[in-house]
Short mmCIF file of C-alpha atoms in Angstrom, two decimals:
data_model
loop_
_atom_site.label_atom_id
_atom_site.label_comp_id
_atom_site.label_asym_id
_atom_site.label_seq_id
_atom_site.Cartn_x
_atom_site.Cartn_y
_atom_site.Cartn_z
CA MET A 1 -10.25 8.30 -30.40
CA SER A 2 -7.38 8.89 -27.95
CA VAL A 3 -5.19 5.97 -26.94
CA TYR A 4 -4.09 6.04 -23.33
CA GLN A 5 -1.03 3.85 -23.08
CA ALA A 6 2.52 3.79 -21.75
CA THR A 7 5.40 1.32 -21.98
CA THR A 8 8.22 1.23 -19.48
CA SER A 9 10.98 -1.03 -18.27
CA ALA A 10 12.37 -1.57 -14.76
CA PRO A 11 15.58 -3.13 -13.49
CA VAL A 12 16.47 -6.06 -11.29
CA ASN A 13 18.06 -5.20 -7.96
CA ILE A 14 20.16 -7.56 -5.89
CA ALA A 15 20.38 -6.89 -2.18
CA CYS A 16 23.62 -6.58 -0.22
CA ILE A 17 21.72 -6.17 3.07
CA LYS A 18 18.86 -8.64 2.78
CA TYR A 19 15.13 -8.07 3.33
CA TRP A 20 13.71 -11.16 4.98
CA GLY A 21 10.64 -11.04 7.20
CA LYS A 22 7.56 -8.82 7.43
CA ARG A 23 6.15 -7.20 10.54
CA ASN A 24 2.91 -6.40 8.69
CA GLU A 25 1.76 -8.78 5.97
CA SER A 26 -0.97 -6.65 4.43
CA LEU A 27 1.12 -3.47 4.13
CA ILE A 28 4.34 -5.43 3.47
CA LEU A 29 6.33 -3.68 6.14
CA PRO A 30 9.74 -5.30 6.68
CA THR A 31 11.34 -6.36 9.93
CA ASN A 32 14.57 -4.61 8.93
CA SER A 33 15.91 -2.07 6.47
CA SER A 34 17.78 -3.29 3.37
CA LEU A 35 20.11 -2.08 0.64
CA SER A 36 20.65 -3.20 -2.95
CA VAL A 37 22.50 -2.56 -6.17
CA THR A 38 20.37 -1.87 -9.24
CA LEU A 39 21.62 -3.87 -12.23
CA SER A 40 21.73 -2.70 -15.83
CA GLN A 41 18.59 -3.10 -17.86
CA ASP A 42 20.76 -3.81 -20.90
CA ASN A 43 20.95 -7.34 -19.51
CA LEU A 44 18.07 -7.90 -17.09
CA ARG A 45 14.74 -6.09 -17.12
CA SER A 46 10.97 -6.31 -16.98
CA THR A 47 9.07 -4.49 -19.74
CA THR A 48 5.44 -3.52 -19.19
CA THR A 49 2.78 -1.86 -21.35
CA ALA A 50 -0.34 -0.49 -19.65
CA ARG A 51 -3.41 0.81 -21.48
CA ALA A 52 -6.68 2.27 -20.17
CA ASP A 53 -9.76 2.06 -22.38
CA PRO A 54 -13.53 2.32 -21.82
CA SER A 55 -14.11 -0.75 -23.98
CA PHE A 56 -12.16 -3.09 -21.71
CA ALA A 57 -14.55 -5.37 -19.79
CA ALA A 58 -12.20 -5.90 -16.86
CA ASP A 59 -8.69 -5.29 -15.65
CA CYS A 60 -6.42 -7.94 -17.16
CA LEU A 61 -2.72 -8.76 -16.94
CA TRP A 62 -0.53 -11.03 -19.07
CA LEU A 63 2.88 -12.09 -17.75
CA ASN A 64 5.28 -13.63 -20.27
CA GLY A 65 2.37 -14.35 -22.62
CA LYS A 66 0.03 -15.98 -20.09
CA VAL A 67 -2.91 -14.54 -18.19
CA ASP A 68 -1.96 -13.74 -14.58
CA PRO A 69 -5.20 -13.55 -12.53
CA ILE A 70 -5.87 -10.28 -10.72
CA LYS A 71 -7.45 -11.54 -7.50
CA ALA A 72 -9.55 -9.17 -5.39
CA GLY A 73 -7.46 -8.09 -2.41
CA GLY A 74 -4.30 -9.60 -3.92
CA ARG A 75 -1.08 -7.75 -4.57
CA LEU A 76 -1.75 -7.00 -8.23
CA HIS A 77 -5.21 -5.73 -7.39
CA THR A 78 -3.83 -3.54 -4.59
CA CYS A 79 -1.20 -1.90 -6.81
CA ILE A 80 -3.64 -1.25 -9.69
CA SER A 81 -6.29 0.10 -7.32
CA GLU A 82 -3.81 2.43 -5.63
CA MET A 83 -2.62 3.80 -8.96
CA LYS A 84 -6.23 4.36 -10.07
CA ARG A 85 -6.85 6.19 -6.78
CA LEU A 86 -3.91 8.52 -7.47
CA ARG A 87 -5.21 9.18 -10.99
CA ALA A 88 -8.68 9.99 -9.64
CA ALA A 89 -7.17 12.46 -7.18
CA PHE A 90 -5.12 13.97 -10.01
CA GLU A 91 -8.25 14.37 -12.14
CA ALA A 92 -10.13 15.99 -9.26
CA ALA A 93 -7.32 18.53 -8.83
CA ASN A 94 -7.00 19.09 -12.58
CA PRO A 95 -10.52 19.23 -14.09
CA ASN A 96 -9.25 19.62 -17.66
CA GLN A 97 -7.56 16.22 -17.58
CA PRO A 98 -9.31 13.33 -19.38
CA LYS A 99 -11.36 11.16 -17.04
CA ILE A 100 -9.64 7.78 -17.40
CA ALA A 101 -9.29 6.68 -13.78
CA SER A 102 -12.52 4.67 -14.05
CA PHE A 103 -11.43 2.81 -17.21
CA ASN A 104 -10.34 -0.79 -16.93
CA VAL A 105 -6.69 -1.46 -17.84
CA HIS A 106 -4.89 -4.08 -19.87
CA ILE A 107 -1.32 -4.72 -18.72
CA CYS A 108 1.21 -6.88 -20.51
CA SER A 109 4.59 -7.65 -18.93
CA PHE A 110 7.62 -9.59 -20.07
CA ASN A 111 10.78 -10.59 -18.17
CA ASN A 112 13.89 -11.24 -20.27
CA PHE A 113 15.11 -13.67 -17.58
CA PRO A 114 13.62 -16.61 -15.62
CA THR A 115 10.65 -15.68 -13.43
CA ALA A 116 10.70 -16.75 -9.76
CA ALA A 117 14.15 -18.37 -9.98
CA GLY A 118 15.84 -16.17 -7.40
CA LEU A 119 16.72 -13.39 -9.86
CA ALA A 120 14.38 -10.76 -8.38
CA SER A 121 11.72 -11.00 -11.12
CA SER A 122 8.90 -9.87 -8.82
CA ALA A 123 10.90 -6.74 -7.91
CA SER A 124 11.48 -5.59 -11.46
CA GLY A 125 7.98 -6.76 -12.48
CA PHE A 126 6.05 -4.77 -9.93
CA ALA A 127 8.33 -1.74 -10.36
CA ALA A 128 7.66 -1.79 -14.11
CA LEU A 129 3.91 -2.18 -13.52
CA VAL A 130 3.71 0.77 -11.13
CA TYR A 131 5.96 2.94 -13.32
CA ALA A 132 3.93 2.13 -16.48
CA LEU A 133 0.68 3.05 -14.74
CA ALA A 134 2.29 6.27 -13.40
CA LYS A 135 3.26 7.28 -16.92
CA LEU A 136 -0.11 6.18 -18.37
CA TYR A 137 -1.86 8.35 -15.76
CA ALA A 138 0.68 11.23 -16.05
CA LEU A 139 1.05 11.26 -12.26
CA PRO A 140 3.26 13.83 -10.49
CA GLN A 141 4.46 11.43 -7.79
CA THR A 142 8.20 11.01 -7.27
CA PRO A 143 9.94 7.61 -7.46
CA GLU A 144 10.13 7.65 -3.67
CA GLU A 145 6.34 8.11 -3.43
CA LEU A 146 5.72 5.46 -6.10
CA SER A 147 7.93 3.07 -4.13
CA LEU A 148 5.24 3.02 -1.43
CA ILE A 149 2.88 1.34 -3.92
CA ALA A 150 5.47 -0.93 -5.54
CA ARG A 151 6.27 -2.18 -2.03
CA ARG A 152 2.66 -3.40 -1.73
CA GLY A 153 3.21 -5.66 -4.71
CA SER A 154 6.60 -7.08 -3.75
CA GLY A 155 8.71 -5.61 -0.96
CA SER A 156 11.93 -5.47 -2.94
CA ALA A 157 10.16 -3.81 -5.87
CA CYS A 158 10.34 -0.48 -4.06
CA ARG A 159 14.13 -0.51 -4.57
CA SER A 160 13.77 -1.02 -8.35
CA LEU A 161 12.25 2.48 -8.68
CA PHE A 162 15.79 3.87 -8.50
CA GLY A 163 19.10 3.23 -10.22
CA GLY A 164 22.48 2.91 -8.51
CA PHE A 165 22.59 1.98 -4.81
CA VAL A 166 19.24 1.97 -3.05
CA ALA A 167 18.08 1.63 0.56
CA TRP A 168 14.62 0.55 1.70
CA ASP A 169 14.12 2.25 5.04
CA MET A 170 11.89 0.03 7.19
CA GLY A 171 10.07 2.94 8.84
CA SER A 172 8.21 2.85 12.14
CA ASP A 173 4.62 3.74 11.21
CA ASP A 174 2.85 0.40 11.44
CA THR A 175 -0.56 2.00 10.84
CA THR A 176 -0.05 3.52 7.38
CA GLY A 177 3.45 2.40 6.36
CA LEU A 178 4.04 5.82 4.77
CA ASP A 179 7.63 6.01 6.06
CA SER A 180 8.62 2.56 4.73
CA LYS A 181 10.00 3.53 1.34
CA ALA A 182 12.97 3.44 -0.98
CA ARG A 183 15.77 5.99 -0.98
CA GLN A 184 18.64 6.36 -3.43
CA VAL A 185 21.92 6.16 -1.54
CA ALA A 186 24.04 6.94 -4.62
CA PRO A 187 23.32 7.08 -8.38
CA GLU A 188 24.88 4.63 -10.82
CA SER A 189 27.29 7.37 -11.94
CA HIS A 190 28.83 7.45 -8.43
CA TRP A 191 30.58 4.05 -8.77
CA PRO A 192 30.35 2.96 -12.43
CA GLU A 193 33.19 0.45 -11.97
CA MET A 194 30.82 -1.77 -9.92
CA GLU A 195 30.04 -4.82 -12.01
CA ALA A 196 28.32 -8.13 -11.39
CA LEU A 197 28.78 -11.67 -12.64
CA ILE A 198 25.65 -13.78 -12.17
CA CYS A 199 26.06 -17.52 -12.04
CA VAL A 200 22.72 -19.09 -13.04
CA VAL A 201 22.76 -22.29 -11.04
CA ASN A 202 19.09 -23.09 -11.45
CA ASP A 203 16.58 -21.22 -13.64
CA ALA A 204 13.55 -23.19 -12.44
CA LYS A 205 10.91 -21.83 -10.04
CA LYS A 206 12.16 -22.22 -6.46
CA GLY A 207 10.66 -24.79 -4.13
CA THR A 208 9.87 -22.42 -1.24
CA SER A 209 8.60 -18.98 -2.32
CA SER A 210 9.95 -15.90 -0.59
CA THR A 211 6.54 -15.06 0.81
CA SER A 212 5.92 -18.41 2.52
CA GLY A 213 9.58 -18.66 3.56
CA MET A 214 9.48 -15.28 5.31
CA GLN A 215 6.30 -16.16 7.16
CA ARG A 216 7.85 -19.32 8.56
CA THR A 217 11.07 -17.51 9.51
CA VAL A 218 9.29 -14.76 11.44
CA VAL A 219 7.37 -17.32 13.49
CA THR A 220 10.08 -19.89 14.15
CA ALA A 221 13.64 -18.45 13.77
CA ALA A 222 15.21 -17.22 17.00
CA LEU A 223 18.22 -15.92 15.07
CA LEU A 224 16.03 -13.45 13.16
CA GLN A 225 15.44 -11.36 16.29
CA HIS A 226 19.16 -11.00 16.87
CA ARG A 227 19.65 -10.11 13.23
CA ILE A 228 17.02 -7.36 13.06
CA GLY A 229 17.78 -5.95 16.51
CA PHE A 230 21.55 -5.98 16.67
CA VAL A 231 23.11 -6.72 13.29
CA VAL A 232 21.32 -4.95 10.47
CA PRO A 233 21.21 -1.38 11.81
CA SER A 234 25.00 -1.14 12.08
CA ARG A 235 25.51 -2.94 8.75
CA MET A 236 23.25 -0.46 7.00
CA ALA A 237 25.29 2.48 8.29
CA ASP A 238 28.57 0.73 7.50
CA ILE A 239 27.69 -0.23 3.91
CA GLU A 240 26.29 3.21 3.11
CA SER A 241 29.60 4.67 4.31
CA ALA A 242 31.57 2.16 2.21
CA ILE A 243 29.54 3.07 -0.88
CA ALA A 244 29.95 6.80 -0.26
CA ASP A 245 33.75 6.38 -0.01
CA LYS A 246 33.94 3.61 -2.69
CA ARG A 247 35.72 1.24 -0.31
CA PHE A 248 35.18 -2.06 -2.15
CA GLY A 249 36.89 -4.22 0.50
CA ASP A 250 34.44 -3.08 3.20
CA PHE A 251 31.49 -3.26 0.81
CA ALA A 252 32.46 -6.82 -0.10
CA GLU A 253 32.90 -8.12 3.46
CA ILE A 254 29.58 -6.63 4.62
CA THR A 255 27.78 -8.05 1.54
CA MET A 256 29.15 -11.58 2.05
CA ARG A 257 28.55 -11.59 5.79
CA ASP A 258 24.96 -10.50 5.28
CA SER A 259 24.35 -13.15 2.65
CA ASN A 260 25.77 -15.77 5.01
CA GLN A 261 23.53 -14.62 7.84
CA PHE A 262 20.39 -14.54 5.69
CA HIS A 263 20.93 -18.18 4.76
CA ALA A 264 21.73 -19.00 8.39
CA VAL A 265 18.37 -17.50 9.34
CA ALA A 266 16.74 -19.61 6.62
CA LEU A 267 18.44 -22.69 8.12
CA ASP A 268 17.28 -21.61 11.63
CA THR A 269 13.70 -21.57 10.38
CA TYR A 270 11.67 -24.64 11.40
CA PRO A 271 11.35 -26.71 9.31
CA PRO A 272 14.59 -25.40 7.76
CA ILE A 273 14.70 -23.70 4.35
CA PHE A 274 17.52 -24.56 1.97
CA TYR A 275 17.90 -22.08 -0.87
CA MET A 276 21.53 -22.83 -1.74
CA ASN A 277 22.85 -26.13 -3.12
CA ASP A 278 26.24 -27.79 -3.50
CA VAL A 279 27.11 -25.65 -6.50
CA SER A 280 26.23 -22.48 -4.57
CA ARG A 281 28.49 -23.54 -1.72
CA ALA A 282 31.34 -24.41 -4.12
CA ILE A 283 31.19 -20.85 -5.51
CA ILE A 284 31.48 -19.49 -1.97
CA ALA A 285 34.61 -21.61 -1.41
CA ILE A 286 36.14 -20.40 -4.68
CA ILE A 287 35.49 -16.71 -3.98
CA THR A 288 36.76 -17.07 -0.41
CA GLU A 289 40.04 -18.60 -1.69
CA TYR A 290 40.32 -15.89 -4.40
CA ASN A 291 39.99 -13.16 -1.77
CA ARG A 292 42.67 -14.83 0.35
CA LEU A 293 45.24 -13.95 -2.31
CA SER A 294 44.90 -10.20 -1.82
CA GLU A 295 45.02 -7.81 1.14
CA GLN A 296 41.42 -6.69 0.57
CA PRO A 297 38.53 -8.70 -0.92
CA LYS A 298 38.25 -8.25 -4.68
CA ALA A 299 34.98 -10.16 -5.07
CA ALA A 300 31.75 -10.35 -3.09
CA TYR A 301 29.29 -13.20 -3.42
CA THR A 302 25.66 -12.83 -2.42
CA TYR A 303 22.64 -15.11 -2.72
CA ASP A 304 18.97 -14.19 -2.55
CA ALA A 305 16.25 -16.78 -1.94
CA GLY A 306 17.64 -19.22 -4.49
CA PRO A 307 20.88 -20.98 -5.50
CA ASN A 308 22.08 -18.40 -8.07
CA ALA A 309 25.23 -16.51 -7.14
CA VAL A 310 25.73 -12.81 -7.80
CA ILE A 311 29.40 -11.84 -7.62
CA TYR A 312 30.12 -8.13 -7.28
CA ALA A 313 33.54 -6.91 -8.40
CA LEU A 314 35.21 -3.84 -9.81
CA THR A 315 35.94 -3.61 -13.53
CA PRO A 316 39.69 -4.49 -13.38
CA ASN A 317 38.99 -7.80 -11.65
CA VAL A 318 35.92 -9.12 -13.46
CA ARG A 319 37.77 -10.99 -16.22
CA GLU A 320 40.00 -12.82 -13.73
CA ILE A 321 36.97 -13.84 -11.69
CA ALA A 322 35.16 -15.08 -14.83
CA GLN A 323 38.25 -17.13 -15.74
CA LEU A 324 38.18 -18.65 -12.26
CA VAL A 325 34.46 -19.52 -12.45
CA LEU A 326 34.95 -21.09 -15.89
CA TYR A 327 37.79 -23.26 -14.53
CA TYR A 328 35.41 -24.92 -12.06
CA PHE A 329 32.19 -24.57 -14.07
CA PRO A 330 32.88 -24.97 -17.80
CA GLN A 331 30.28 -23.59 -20.21
CA ALA A 332 28.96 -25.02 -23.45
CA GLU A 333 28.85 -21.54 -25.01
CA LYS A 334 31.56 -18.91 -25.24
CA VAL A 335 31.67 -16.37 -22.40
CA LEU A 336 32.50 -12.81 -23.41
CA ILE A 337 33.69 -9.99 -21.15
CA GLY A 338 34.07 -6.66 -22.90
CA GLY A 339 33.58 -8.34 -26.23
CA GLN A 340 36.51 -10.74 -25.75
CA GLU A 341 36.26 -14.43 -25.04
CA VAL A 342 37.18 -15.59 -21.54
CA GLN A 343 39.38 -18.69 -21.09
CA ALA A 344 39.38 -20.79 -17.94
CA ALA A 345 42.36 -20.10 -15.69
CA LEU A 346 43.47 -20.02 -12.04
CA PRO A 347 45.25 -17.05 -10.49
CA GLU A 348 48.81 -17.62 -9.28
CA GLY A 349 48.88 -19.12 -5.78
CA PHE A 350 45.25 -20.28 -5.90
CA ASN A 351 44.58 -23.51 -4.00
CA GLU A 352 42.85 -25.65 -6.62
CA ALA A 353 41.66 -28.16 -4.00
CA VAL A 354 39.06 -25.80 -2.45
CA ALA A 355 36.42 -27.22 -4.79
CA LYS A 356 36.01 -29.99 -7.36
CA ARG A 357 35.68 -29.21 -11.08
CA TRP A 358 32.05 -29.60 -12.12
CA GLU A 359 30.57 -30.90 -15.37
CA VAL A 360 29.19 -28.62 -18.09
CA GLY A 361 25.71 -27.45 -17.13
CA SER A 362 26.24 -27.30 -13.39
CA VAL A 363 26.18 -23.54 -13.83
CA LYS A 364 23.67 -23.07 -16.64
CA GLY A 365 24.93 -19.66 -17.71
CA LEU A 366 26.93 -16.60 -16.80
CA ILE A 367 25.47 -13.09 -17.05
CA HIS A 368 27.92 -10.18 -16.97
CA THR A 369 26.33 -6.89 -16.03
CA ARG A 370 26.97 -3.71 -14.04
CA VAL A 371 25.28 -1.12 -11.87
CA GLY A 372 22.50 0.54 -13.85
CA ASP A 373 19.74 3.12 -14.01
CA GLY A 374 16.19 3.18 -12.76
CA PRO A 375 12.97 2.68 -14.76
CA ARG A 376 12.87 3.86 -18.34
CA VAL A 377 10.04 5.12 -20.57
CA LEU A 378 10.04 3.22 -23.85
CA SER A 379 8.72 4.14 -27.26
CA ASN A 380 5.47 2.92 -28.81
CA SER A 381 7.49 0.63 -31.08
CA GLU A 382 8.40 -1.39 -27.97
CA ALA A 383 4.81 -1.69 -26.75
CA LEU A 384 3.64 -5.22 -25.86
CA LEU A 385 -0.06 -4.61 -26.67
CA ASP A 386 -1.49 -4.46 -30.16
CA ALA A 387 -4.00 -1.97 -31.60
CA GLN A 388 -6.86 -3.79 -29.85
CA GLY A 389 -5.09 -3.73 -26.50
CA LEU A 390 -4.24 -7.44 -26.55
CA PRO A 391 -0.78 -9.02 -26.21
CA LYS A 392 1.23 -9.08 -29.41
CA THR A 393 2.72 -12.40 -28.32
CA LEU A 394 1.12 -15.20 -26.33
CA ALA A 395 2.85 -18.21 -24.84
#
């Protein structure tokens, strides 16, 4: 009997121009366009195996070894249903194809990093789910077309369907949302020197989820209207130009300004939302002082809906930045950059007094990564389901 199964992985993306706020909750249409960098799957990724089989009693999904309920009308249900609809249309147009659209599916997904801790796990997770089902169903849709469905699971997931530098164009069709989709601005090969140092400040699930936070912001934050009407459109154009010309100084300033404004909008929400903490703010002070030492910024901090810092930098400067972070946030384990251990140090002329030195554990870990590719198809040896279509590993 034929086995209908596919295993894929999808990357994390970290936004430089933030998505925050929906103008349509059911279609997940954003209040503004956004832009992100896709990070290497060698360090951060979601892996998903999807199988369709007539013996399965119901659709079922396991996330990190635990059952994740597929609620009727929920985001998981929407994505799975949309992918089945595409497969049914494909079968109707290609009568010789096996009729598997009506089969229930078992889906097993695993993140190699903390879920819901502000490290874009929902983005990589839903991208991997949609891509796995697309490969299972042998669909002809492009990544741009698949991004329309990934968006329905988690808005930022649409950007994880591409590698490199990716825009999510907000679109204007509020009825169908068919013009609100991801677009690759530049592939990872365009600017391979772009690297990232992630400071894991807290790997626990965040107190205010992105979904509930956005809802409160749209209703209560006056600053959001200024942001979406006057700030983001020009920033999108400016950062796309900076990426095209590989002008890191401009890229860095736009990225930091937009992170600052996103958290200002969170603070303008009523009651206010605090995603950053004292460690987050200390990292901002350190990077600001580091950039003061050069004519153009050499590092760019950005924070999503959580306290973890992502610091973008070009290859020649990453080691120096890691030394600086280690000076203020010592680690219990060795930190390696390019296979060589990093020692804590301050650059010449750096004002040490901009932040206090924290105890070990204040930053729980450092992840060094770089710009990376889009979703990958993996071999059967990497499948997460066993011969019976059940998870090989349970929590």
